[in-house]
Tab-separated table of C-alpha atoms in Angstrom:
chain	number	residue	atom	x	y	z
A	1	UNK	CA	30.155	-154.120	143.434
A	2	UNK	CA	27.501	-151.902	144.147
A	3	UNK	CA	23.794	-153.144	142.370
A	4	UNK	CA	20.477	-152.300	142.644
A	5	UNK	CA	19.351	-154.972	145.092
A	6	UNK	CA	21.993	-154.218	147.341
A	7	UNK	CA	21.259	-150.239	147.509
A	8	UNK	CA	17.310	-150.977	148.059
A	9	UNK	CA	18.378	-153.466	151.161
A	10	UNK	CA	20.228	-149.993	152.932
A	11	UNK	CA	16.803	-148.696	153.189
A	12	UNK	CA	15.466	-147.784	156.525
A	13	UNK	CA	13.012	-144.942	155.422
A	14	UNK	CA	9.267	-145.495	154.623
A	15	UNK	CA	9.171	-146.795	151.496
A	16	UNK	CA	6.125	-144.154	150.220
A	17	UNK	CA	8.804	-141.459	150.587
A	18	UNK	CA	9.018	-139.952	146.999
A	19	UNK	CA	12.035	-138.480	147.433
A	20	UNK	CA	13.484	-142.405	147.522
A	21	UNK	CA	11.754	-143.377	144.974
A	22	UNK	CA	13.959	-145.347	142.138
A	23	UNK	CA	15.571	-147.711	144.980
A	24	UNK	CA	12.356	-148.636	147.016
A	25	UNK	CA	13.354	-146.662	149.946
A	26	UNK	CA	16.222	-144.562	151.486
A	27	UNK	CA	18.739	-145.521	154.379
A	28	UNK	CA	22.841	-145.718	154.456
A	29	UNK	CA	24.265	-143.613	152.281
A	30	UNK	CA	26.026	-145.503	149.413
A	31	UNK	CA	28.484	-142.209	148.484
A	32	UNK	CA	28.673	-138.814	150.595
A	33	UNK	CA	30.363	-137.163	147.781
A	34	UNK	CA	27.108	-135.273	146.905
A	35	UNK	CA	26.348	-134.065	150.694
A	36	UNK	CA	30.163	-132.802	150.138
A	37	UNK	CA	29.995	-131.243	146.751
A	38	UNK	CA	26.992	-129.658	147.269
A	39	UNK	CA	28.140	-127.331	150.196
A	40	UNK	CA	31.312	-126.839	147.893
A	41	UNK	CA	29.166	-125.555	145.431
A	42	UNK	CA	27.766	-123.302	147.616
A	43	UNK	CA	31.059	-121.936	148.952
A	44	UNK	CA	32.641	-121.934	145.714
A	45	UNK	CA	29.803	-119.495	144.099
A	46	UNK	CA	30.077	-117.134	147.159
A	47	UNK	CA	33.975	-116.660	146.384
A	48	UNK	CA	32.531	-114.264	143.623
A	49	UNK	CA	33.996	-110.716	143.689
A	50	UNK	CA	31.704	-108.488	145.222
A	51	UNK	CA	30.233	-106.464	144.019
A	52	UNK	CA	28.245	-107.114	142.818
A	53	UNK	CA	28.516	-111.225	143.229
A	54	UNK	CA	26.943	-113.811	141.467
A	55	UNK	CA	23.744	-112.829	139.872
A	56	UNK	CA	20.924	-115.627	141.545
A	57	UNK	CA	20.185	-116.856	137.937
A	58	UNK	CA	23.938	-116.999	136.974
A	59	UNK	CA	24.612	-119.324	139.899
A	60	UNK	CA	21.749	-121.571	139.673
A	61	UNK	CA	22.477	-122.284	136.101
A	62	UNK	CA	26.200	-123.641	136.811
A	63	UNK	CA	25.029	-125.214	139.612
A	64	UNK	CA	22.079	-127.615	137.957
A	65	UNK	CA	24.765	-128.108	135.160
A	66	UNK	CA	27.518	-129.502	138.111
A	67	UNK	CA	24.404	-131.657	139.351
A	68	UNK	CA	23.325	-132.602	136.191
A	69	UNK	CA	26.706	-133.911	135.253
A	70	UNK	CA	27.294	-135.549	138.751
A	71	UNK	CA	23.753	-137.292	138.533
A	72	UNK	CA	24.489	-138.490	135.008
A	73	UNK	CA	27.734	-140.198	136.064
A	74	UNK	CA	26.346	-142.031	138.939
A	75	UNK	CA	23.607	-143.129	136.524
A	76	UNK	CA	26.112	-144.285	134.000
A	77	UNK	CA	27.616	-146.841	137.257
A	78	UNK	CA	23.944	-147.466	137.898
A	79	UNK	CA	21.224	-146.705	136.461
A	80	UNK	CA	18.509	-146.008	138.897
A	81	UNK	CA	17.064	-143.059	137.346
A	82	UNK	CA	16.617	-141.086	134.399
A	83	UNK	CA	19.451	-138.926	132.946
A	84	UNK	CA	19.133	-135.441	131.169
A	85	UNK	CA	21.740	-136.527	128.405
A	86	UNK	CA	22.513	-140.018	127.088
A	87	UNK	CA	24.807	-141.223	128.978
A	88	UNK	CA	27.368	-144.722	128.264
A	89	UNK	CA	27.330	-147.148	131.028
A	90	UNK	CA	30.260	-147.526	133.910
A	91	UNK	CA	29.559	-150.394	135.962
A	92	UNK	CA	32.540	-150.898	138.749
A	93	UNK	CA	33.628	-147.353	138.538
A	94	UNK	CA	33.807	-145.391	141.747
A	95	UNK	CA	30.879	-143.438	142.651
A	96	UNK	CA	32.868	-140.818	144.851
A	97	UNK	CA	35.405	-140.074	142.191
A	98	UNK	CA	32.620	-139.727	139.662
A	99	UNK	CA	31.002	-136.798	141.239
A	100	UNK	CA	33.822	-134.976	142.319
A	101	UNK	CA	35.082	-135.133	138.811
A	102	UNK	CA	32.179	-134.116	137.588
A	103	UNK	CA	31.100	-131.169	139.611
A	104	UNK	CA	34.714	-129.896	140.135
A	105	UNK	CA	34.836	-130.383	136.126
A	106	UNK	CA	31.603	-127.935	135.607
A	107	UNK	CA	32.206	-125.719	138.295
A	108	UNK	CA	36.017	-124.236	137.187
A	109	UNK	CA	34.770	-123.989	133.704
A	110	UNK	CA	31.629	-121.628	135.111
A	111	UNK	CA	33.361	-120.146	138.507
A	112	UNK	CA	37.008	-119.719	137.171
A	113	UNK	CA	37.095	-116.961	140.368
A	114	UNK	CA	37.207	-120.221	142.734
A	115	UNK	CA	39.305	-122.383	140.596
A	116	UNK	CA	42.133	-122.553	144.058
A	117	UNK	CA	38.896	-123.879	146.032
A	118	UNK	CA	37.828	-125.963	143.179
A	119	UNK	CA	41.224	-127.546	142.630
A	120	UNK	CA	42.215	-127.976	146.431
A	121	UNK	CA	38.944	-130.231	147.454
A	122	UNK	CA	39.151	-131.839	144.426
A	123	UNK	CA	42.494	-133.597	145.095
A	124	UNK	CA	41.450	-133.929	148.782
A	125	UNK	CA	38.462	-135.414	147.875
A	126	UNK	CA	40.227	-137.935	144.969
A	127	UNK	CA	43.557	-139.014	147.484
A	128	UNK	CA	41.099	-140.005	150.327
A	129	UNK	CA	38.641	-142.652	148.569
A	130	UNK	CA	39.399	-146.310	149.400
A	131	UNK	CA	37.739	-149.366	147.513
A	132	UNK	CA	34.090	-148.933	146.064
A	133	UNK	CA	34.946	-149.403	142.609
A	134	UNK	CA	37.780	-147.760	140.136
A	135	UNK	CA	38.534	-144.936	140.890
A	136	UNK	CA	40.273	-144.239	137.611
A	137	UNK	CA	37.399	-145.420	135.781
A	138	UNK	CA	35.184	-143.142	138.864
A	139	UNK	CA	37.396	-139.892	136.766
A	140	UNK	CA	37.106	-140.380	133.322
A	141	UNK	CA	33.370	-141.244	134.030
A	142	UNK	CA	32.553	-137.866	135.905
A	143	UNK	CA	35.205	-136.278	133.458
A	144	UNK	CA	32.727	-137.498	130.282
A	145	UNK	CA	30.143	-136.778	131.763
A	146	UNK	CA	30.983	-132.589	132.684
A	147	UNK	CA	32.154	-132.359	129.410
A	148	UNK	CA	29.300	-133.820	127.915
A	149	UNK	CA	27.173	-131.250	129.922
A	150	UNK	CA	29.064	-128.251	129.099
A	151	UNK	CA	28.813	-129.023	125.519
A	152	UNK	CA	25.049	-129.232	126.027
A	153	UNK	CA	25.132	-125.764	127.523
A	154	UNK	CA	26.966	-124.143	125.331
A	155	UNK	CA	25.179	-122.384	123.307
A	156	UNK	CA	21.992	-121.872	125.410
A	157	UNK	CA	21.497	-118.637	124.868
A	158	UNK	CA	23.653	-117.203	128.118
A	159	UNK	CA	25.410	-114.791	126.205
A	160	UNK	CA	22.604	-113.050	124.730
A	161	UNK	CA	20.756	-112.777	128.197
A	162	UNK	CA	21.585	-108.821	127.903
A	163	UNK	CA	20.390	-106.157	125.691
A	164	UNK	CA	18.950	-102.437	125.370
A	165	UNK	CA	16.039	-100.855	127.653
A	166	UNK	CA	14.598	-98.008	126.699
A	167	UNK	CA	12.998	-96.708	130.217
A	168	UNK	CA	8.704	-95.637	130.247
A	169	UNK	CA	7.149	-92.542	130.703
A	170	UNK	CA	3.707	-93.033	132.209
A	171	UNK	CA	3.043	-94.180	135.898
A	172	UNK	CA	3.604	-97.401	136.554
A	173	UNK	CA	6.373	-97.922	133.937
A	174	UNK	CA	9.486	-99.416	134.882
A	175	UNK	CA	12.460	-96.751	135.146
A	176	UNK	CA	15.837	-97.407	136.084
A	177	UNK	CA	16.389	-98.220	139.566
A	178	UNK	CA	18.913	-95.814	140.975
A	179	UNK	CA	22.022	-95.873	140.823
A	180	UNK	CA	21.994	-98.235	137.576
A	181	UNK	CA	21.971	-96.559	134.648
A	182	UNK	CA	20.689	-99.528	132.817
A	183	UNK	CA	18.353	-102.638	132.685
A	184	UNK	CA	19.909	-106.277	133.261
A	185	UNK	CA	18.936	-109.470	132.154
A	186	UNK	CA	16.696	-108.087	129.841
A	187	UNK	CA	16.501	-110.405	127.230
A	188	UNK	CA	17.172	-113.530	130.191
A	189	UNK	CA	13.488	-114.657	130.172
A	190	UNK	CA	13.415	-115.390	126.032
A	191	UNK	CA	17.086	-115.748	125.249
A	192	UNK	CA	18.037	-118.408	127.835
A	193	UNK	CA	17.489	-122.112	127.541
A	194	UNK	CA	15.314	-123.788	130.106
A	195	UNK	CA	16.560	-126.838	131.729
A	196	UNK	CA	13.005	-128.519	131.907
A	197	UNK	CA	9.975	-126.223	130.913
A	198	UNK	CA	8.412	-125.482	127.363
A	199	UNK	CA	9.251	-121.668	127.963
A	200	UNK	CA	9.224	-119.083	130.502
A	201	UNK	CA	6.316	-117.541	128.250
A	202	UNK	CA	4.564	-120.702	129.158
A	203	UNK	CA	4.654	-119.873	133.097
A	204	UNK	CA	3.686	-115.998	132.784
A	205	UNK	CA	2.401	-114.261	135.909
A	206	UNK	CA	-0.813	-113.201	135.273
A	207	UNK	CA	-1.433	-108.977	134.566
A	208	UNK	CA	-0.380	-106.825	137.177
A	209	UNK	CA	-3.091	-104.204	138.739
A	210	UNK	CA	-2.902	-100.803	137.153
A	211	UNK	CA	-1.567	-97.974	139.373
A	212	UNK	CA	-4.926	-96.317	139.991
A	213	UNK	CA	-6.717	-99.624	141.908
A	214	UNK	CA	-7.260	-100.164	145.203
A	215	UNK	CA	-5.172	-102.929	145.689
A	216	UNK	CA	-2.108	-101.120	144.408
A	217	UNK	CA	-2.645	-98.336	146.968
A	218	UNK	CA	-2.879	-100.881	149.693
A	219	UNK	CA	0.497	-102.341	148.725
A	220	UNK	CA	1.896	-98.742	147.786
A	221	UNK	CA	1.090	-97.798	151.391
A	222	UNK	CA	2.515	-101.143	152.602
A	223	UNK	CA	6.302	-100.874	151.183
A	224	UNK	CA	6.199	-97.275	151.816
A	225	UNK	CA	5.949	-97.761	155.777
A	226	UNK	CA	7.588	-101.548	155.770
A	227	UNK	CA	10.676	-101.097	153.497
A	228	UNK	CA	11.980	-97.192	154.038
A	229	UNK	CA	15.495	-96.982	155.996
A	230	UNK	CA	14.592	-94.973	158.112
A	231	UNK	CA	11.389	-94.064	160.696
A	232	UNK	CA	9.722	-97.911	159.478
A	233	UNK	CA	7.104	-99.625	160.900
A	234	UNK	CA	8.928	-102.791	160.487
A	235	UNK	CA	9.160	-104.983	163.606
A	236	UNK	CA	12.411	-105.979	164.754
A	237	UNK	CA	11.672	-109.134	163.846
A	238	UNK	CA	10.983	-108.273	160.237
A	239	UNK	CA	14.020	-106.218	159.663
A	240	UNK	CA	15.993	-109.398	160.547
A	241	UNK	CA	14.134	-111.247	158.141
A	242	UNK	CA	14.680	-108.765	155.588
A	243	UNK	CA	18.229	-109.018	156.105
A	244	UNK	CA	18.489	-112.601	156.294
A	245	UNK	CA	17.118	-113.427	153.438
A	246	UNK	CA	19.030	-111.162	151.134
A	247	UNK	CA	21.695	-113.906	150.311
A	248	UNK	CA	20.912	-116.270	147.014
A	249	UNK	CA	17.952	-118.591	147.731
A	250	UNK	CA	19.647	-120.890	145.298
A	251	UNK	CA	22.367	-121.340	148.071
A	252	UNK	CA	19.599	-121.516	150.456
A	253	UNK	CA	17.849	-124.321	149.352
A	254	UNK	CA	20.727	-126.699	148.782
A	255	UNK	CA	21.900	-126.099	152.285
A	256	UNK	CA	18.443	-126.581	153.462
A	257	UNK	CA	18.425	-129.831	150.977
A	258	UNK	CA	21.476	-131.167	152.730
A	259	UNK	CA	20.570	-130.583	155.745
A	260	UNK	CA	17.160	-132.612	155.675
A	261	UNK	CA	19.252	-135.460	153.741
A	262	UNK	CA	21.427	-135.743	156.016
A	263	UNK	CA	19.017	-136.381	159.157
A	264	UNK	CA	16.773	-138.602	156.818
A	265	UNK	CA	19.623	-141.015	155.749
A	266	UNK	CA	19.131	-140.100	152.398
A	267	UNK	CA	20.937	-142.317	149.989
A	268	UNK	CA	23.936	-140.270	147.391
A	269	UNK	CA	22.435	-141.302	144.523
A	270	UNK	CA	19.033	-139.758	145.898
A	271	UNK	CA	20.395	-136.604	147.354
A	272	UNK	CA	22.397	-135.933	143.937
A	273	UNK	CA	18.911	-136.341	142.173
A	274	UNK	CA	17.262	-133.652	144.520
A	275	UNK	CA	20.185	-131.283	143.951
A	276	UNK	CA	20.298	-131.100	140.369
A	277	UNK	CA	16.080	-131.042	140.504
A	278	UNK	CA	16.490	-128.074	142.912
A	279	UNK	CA	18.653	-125.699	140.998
A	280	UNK	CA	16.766	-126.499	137.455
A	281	UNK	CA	14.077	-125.505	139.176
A	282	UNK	CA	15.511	-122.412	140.664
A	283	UNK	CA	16.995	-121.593	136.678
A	284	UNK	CA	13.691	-122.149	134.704
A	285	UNK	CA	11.702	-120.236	137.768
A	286	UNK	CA	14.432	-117.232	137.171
A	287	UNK	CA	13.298	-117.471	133.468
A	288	UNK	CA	9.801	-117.643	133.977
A	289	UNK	CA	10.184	-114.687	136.181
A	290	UNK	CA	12.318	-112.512	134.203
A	291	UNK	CA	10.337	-112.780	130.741
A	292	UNK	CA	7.016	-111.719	133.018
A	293	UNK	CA	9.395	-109.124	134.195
A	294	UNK	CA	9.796	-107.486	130.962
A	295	UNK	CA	6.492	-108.141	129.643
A	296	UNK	CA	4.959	-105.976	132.228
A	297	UNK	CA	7.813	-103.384	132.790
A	298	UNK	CA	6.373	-102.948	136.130
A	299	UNK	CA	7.926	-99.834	138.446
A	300	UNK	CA	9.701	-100.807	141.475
A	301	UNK	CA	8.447	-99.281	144.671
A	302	UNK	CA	11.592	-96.642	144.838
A	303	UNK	CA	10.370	-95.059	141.837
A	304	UNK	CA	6.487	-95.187	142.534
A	305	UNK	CA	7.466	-93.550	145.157
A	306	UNK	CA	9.505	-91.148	144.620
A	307	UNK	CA	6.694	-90.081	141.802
A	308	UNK	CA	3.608	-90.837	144.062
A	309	UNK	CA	2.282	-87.117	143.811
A	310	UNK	CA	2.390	-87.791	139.514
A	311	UNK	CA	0.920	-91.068	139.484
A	312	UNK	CA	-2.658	-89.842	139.089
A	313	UNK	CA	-3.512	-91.779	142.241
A	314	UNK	CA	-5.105	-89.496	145.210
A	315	UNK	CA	-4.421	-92.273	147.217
A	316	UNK	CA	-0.582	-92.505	147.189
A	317	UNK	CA	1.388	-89.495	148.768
A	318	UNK	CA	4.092	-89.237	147.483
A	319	UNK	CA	8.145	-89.021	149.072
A	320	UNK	CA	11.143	-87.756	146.819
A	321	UNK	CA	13.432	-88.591	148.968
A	322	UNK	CA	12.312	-92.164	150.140
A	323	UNK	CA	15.316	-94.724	150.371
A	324	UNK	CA	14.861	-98.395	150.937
A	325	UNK	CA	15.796	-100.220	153.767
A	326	UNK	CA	18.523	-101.924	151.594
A	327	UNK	CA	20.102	-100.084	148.804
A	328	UNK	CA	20.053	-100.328	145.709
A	329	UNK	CA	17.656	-102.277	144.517
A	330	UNK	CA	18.334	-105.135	142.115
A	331	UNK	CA	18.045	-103.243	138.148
A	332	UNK	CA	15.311	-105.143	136.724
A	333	UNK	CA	11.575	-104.534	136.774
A	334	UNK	CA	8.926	-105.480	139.547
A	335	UNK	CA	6.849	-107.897	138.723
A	336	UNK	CA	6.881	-110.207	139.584
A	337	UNK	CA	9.600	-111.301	142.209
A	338	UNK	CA	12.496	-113.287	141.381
A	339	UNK	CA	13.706	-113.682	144.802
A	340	UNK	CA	9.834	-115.123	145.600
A	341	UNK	CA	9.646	-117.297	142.826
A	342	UNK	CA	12.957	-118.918	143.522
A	343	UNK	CA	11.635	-119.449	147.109
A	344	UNK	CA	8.597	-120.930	145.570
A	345	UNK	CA	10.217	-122.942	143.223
A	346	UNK	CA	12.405	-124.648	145.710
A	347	UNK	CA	9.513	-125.082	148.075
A	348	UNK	CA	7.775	-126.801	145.386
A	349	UNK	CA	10.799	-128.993	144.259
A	350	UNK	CA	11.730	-130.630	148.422
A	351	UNK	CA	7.597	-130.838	149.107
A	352	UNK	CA	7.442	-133.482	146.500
A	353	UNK	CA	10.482	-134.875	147.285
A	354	UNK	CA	9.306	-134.802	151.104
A	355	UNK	CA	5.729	-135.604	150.126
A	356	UNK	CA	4.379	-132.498	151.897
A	357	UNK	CA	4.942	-129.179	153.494
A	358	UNK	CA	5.799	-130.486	156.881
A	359	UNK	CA	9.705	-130.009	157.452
A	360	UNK	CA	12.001	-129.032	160.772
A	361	UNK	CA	15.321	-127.690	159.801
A	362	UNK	CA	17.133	-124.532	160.620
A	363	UNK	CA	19.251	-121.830	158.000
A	364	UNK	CA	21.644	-120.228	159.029
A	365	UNK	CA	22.293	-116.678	156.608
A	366	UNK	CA	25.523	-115.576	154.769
A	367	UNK	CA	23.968	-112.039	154.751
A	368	UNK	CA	22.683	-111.431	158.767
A	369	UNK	CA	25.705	-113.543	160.123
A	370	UNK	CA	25.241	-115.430	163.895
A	371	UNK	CA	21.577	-115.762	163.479
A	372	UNK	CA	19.586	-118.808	162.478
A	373	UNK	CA	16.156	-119.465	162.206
A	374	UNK	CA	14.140	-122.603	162.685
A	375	UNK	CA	11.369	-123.649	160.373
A	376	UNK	CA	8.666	-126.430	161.102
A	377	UNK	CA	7.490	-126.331	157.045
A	378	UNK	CA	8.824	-125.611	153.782
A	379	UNK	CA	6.071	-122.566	153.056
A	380	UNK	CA	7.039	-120.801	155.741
A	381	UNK	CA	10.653	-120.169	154.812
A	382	UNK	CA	9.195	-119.770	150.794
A	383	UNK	CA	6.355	-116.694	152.668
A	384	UNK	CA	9.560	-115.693	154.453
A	385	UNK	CA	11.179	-115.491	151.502
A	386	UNK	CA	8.803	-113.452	149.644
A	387	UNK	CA	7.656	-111.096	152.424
A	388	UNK	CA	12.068	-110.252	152.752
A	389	UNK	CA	11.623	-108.576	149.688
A	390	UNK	CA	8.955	-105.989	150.780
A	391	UNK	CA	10.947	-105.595	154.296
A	392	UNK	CA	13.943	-104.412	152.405
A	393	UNK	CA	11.917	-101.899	149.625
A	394	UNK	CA	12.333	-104.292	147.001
A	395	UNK	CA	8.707	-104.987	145.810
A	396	UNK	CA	5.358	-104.760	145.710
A	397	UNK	CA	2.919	-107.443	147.878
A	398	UNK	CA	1.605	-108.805	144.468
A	399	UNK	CA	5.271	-108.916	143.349
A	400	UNK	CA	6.092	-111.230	145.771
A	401	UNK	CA	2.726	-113.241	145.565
A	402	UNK	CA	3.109	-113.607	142.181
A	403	UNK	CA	5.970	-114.599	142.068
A	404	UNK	CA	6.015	-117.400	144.660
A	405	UNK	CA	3.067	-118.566	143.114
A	406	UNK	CA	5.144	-118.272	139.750
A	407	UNK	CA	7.800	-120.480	141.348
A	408	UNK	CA	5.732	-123.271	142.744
A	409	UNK	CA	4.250	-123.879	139.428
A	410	UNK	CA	7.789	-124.414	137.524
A	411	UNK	CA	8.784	-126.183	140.620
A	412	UNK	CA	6.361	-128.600	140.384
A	413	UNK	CA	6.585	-129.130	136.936
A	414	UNK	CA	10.186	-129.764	137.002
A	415	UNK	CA	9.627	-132.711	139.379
A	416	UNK	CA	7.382	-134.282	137.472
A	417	UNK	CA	9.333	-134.412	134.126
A	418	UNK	CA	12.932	-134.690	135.048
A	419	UNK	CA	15.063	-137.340	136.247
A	420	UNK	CA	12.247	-140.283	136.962
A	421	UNK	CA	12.695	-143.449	139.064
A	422	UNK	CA	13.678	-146.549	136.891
């Protein structure tokens, strides 16, 4: 039977590693079923029909309630760290089984469109564990445990995330990007229950610059050049990046997560810890981001400037006909940038885990297929990250910068009050 003494003697990792803290170090992994569910999670979120997909905060949310359930059940067979919910003990039971019935039980309640997927790994994953505890008692534990989760997350506010818009008027007021005819998410940032911050009033981006300063010129004349479709100054180099990083960063990040596990030796119930911290991360950053978003009702750089000759800026020439390098943009305001602050926010979560920036992995993109990218630190994918969105039209400079900054800050925060070493 698997104990506490016995996981800590696996280790082979320094032992100041935060992200092992809880068993004294890191080493042989005691279960691979979260390496395994976590890329199903992934793939199973993609299976989405598009368009238009998976909305980032829509995924993230299922996704830190799959971990959340997963990380609670191997809790319950020991108790290494802190759970979200209370959660009764199951010493003996099967770790594998427990987080495959866990995350497959979350994930076809909140992705019914990749129940087949869902259902196929999960007896794959069930008829091919051998020894390591019950496995019956490994089902009904993960089983309790995504039901208890669900339960939790029922009534957190999901299903009043939209609501009316009524479009501004005056320059720099957000109008509807084209072609939506509407606003989404607008009610995401109050409506929606965070997973571990007070609020996402409580992580507001500061004030955005008003359309007449210098700084919004600079920027203006930035996205104009950087983010058009066609006749850009965009490097070659920049349009892949803008390209790249177009897919969900929520995806991103648990790849990147597994991947770093997996050549540190990373120990399951460490690596399931990390993945559920991730994804809260990502959903309270999306929060954060989205009630800034429509406190501000900042324009989006298709309509500035399309209107840049009525802005009352001399500065800002103005181009009806200006498209961005990818169309359309996503229908909700500006400022600041949820793509950023979800690259911020997962930046934030793996440098604590890491304890620092430094990092060597590669990604490999959904959305500019048979290229991959190398990375030496976790900021420079997060700056990637943020600078995509003004290579593709999307935002503003401060957007992004805002937003990243935006992200770090919940991502740090989430780390330091969620799921602590016993």
């Amino acid at each position: 039977m698997l104990n506490r003494r016995d996981f800590c003697l696996a280790a082979s990792l320094p032992l100041a590693t935060p992200w092992l803290a809880g068993c004294g170090g890191g080493g042989r992994s005691d279960t691979d079923a979260p390496a395994l569910w976590g890329a199903i999670a992934v793939r199973a979120a993609a299976l989405a029909p598009f368009p238009p997909g998976l909305p980032p905060f829509i995924s993230a949310r299922a996704q830190a309630m799959a971990f959340l359930a997963a990380h609670n059940a191997l809790n319950a067979i020991l108790p290494l760290y802190d759970t979200s919910l209370p959660t009764d003990r199951a010493p003996g039971a099967n770790p594998d089984a427990a987080v495959a019935a866990a995350v497959h039980g979350v994930l076809v309640h909140e992705f019914p469109f990749a129940k087949t997927l869902l259902d196929g790994e999960y007896a794959a994953a069930i008829a091919a564990i051998q020894g390591n505890g019950s496995r019956p008692k490994g089902i009904e534990t993960g089983q309790r445990c995504a039901a208890a989760m669900l339960a939790s997350r029922a009534d957190d506010g999901l299903a009043a995330i939209e609501g009316p818009y009524t479009e501004g008027t005056l320059p720099g007021q957000y109008r509807f990007t084209p072609p939506f005819p509407f606003a989404a998410a607008v009610n995401l940032g109050t409506a929606l229950r965070p997973f571990a911050i007070a609020s996402g009033v409580a992580y507001r981006a500061p004030a955005p610059y008003a359309v007449t300063d210098t700084a919004y010129t600079a920027d203006y004349n930035e996205v104009k050049a950087l983010g058009v479709a066609a006749g850009s100054t965009r490097s070659a180099d920049q349009s892949a990046i803008g390209k790249f990083w177009l897919e969900n960063t929520n995806y991103s990040w648990t790849l990147i997560a597994l991947q770093l596990a997996d050549r540190l030796d990373v120990p399951g119930w460490a690596l399931m810890r990390a993945l559920a911290l991730i994804q809260m991360a990502q959903t309270d950053a999306y929060i954060a981001c989205l009630e800034s978003k429509y406190h501000f009702n900042f324009w989006r750089p298709i309509t500035a400037i399309r209107l840049g000759d009525s802005d009352g800026n001399a500065a800002t020439a103005g181009d009806a006909s200006w498209m961005s390098y990818d169309f359309p943009c996503p229908p909700v305001p500006d400022y600041p940038s949820g793509h950023a602050a979800s690259g911020g926010a997962g930046e934030a979560v793996l440098a604590a885990l890491l304890g620092g920036d430094a990092a060597a992995f590669t990604h490999t993109s959904t959305t500019l297929p048979g290229v991959t990218r190398n990375y030496t630190r976790l900021s420079q994918a997060s700056q990637e990250i943020a600078d995509s969105r003004i290579y593709v039209g999307y935002h503003f400079r401060l957007a992004t910068t805002a937003g990243r900054a935006q992200g770090r800050s919940v991502g740090a925060a989430v780390v330091a009050s969620q799921l602590a070493a016993r």
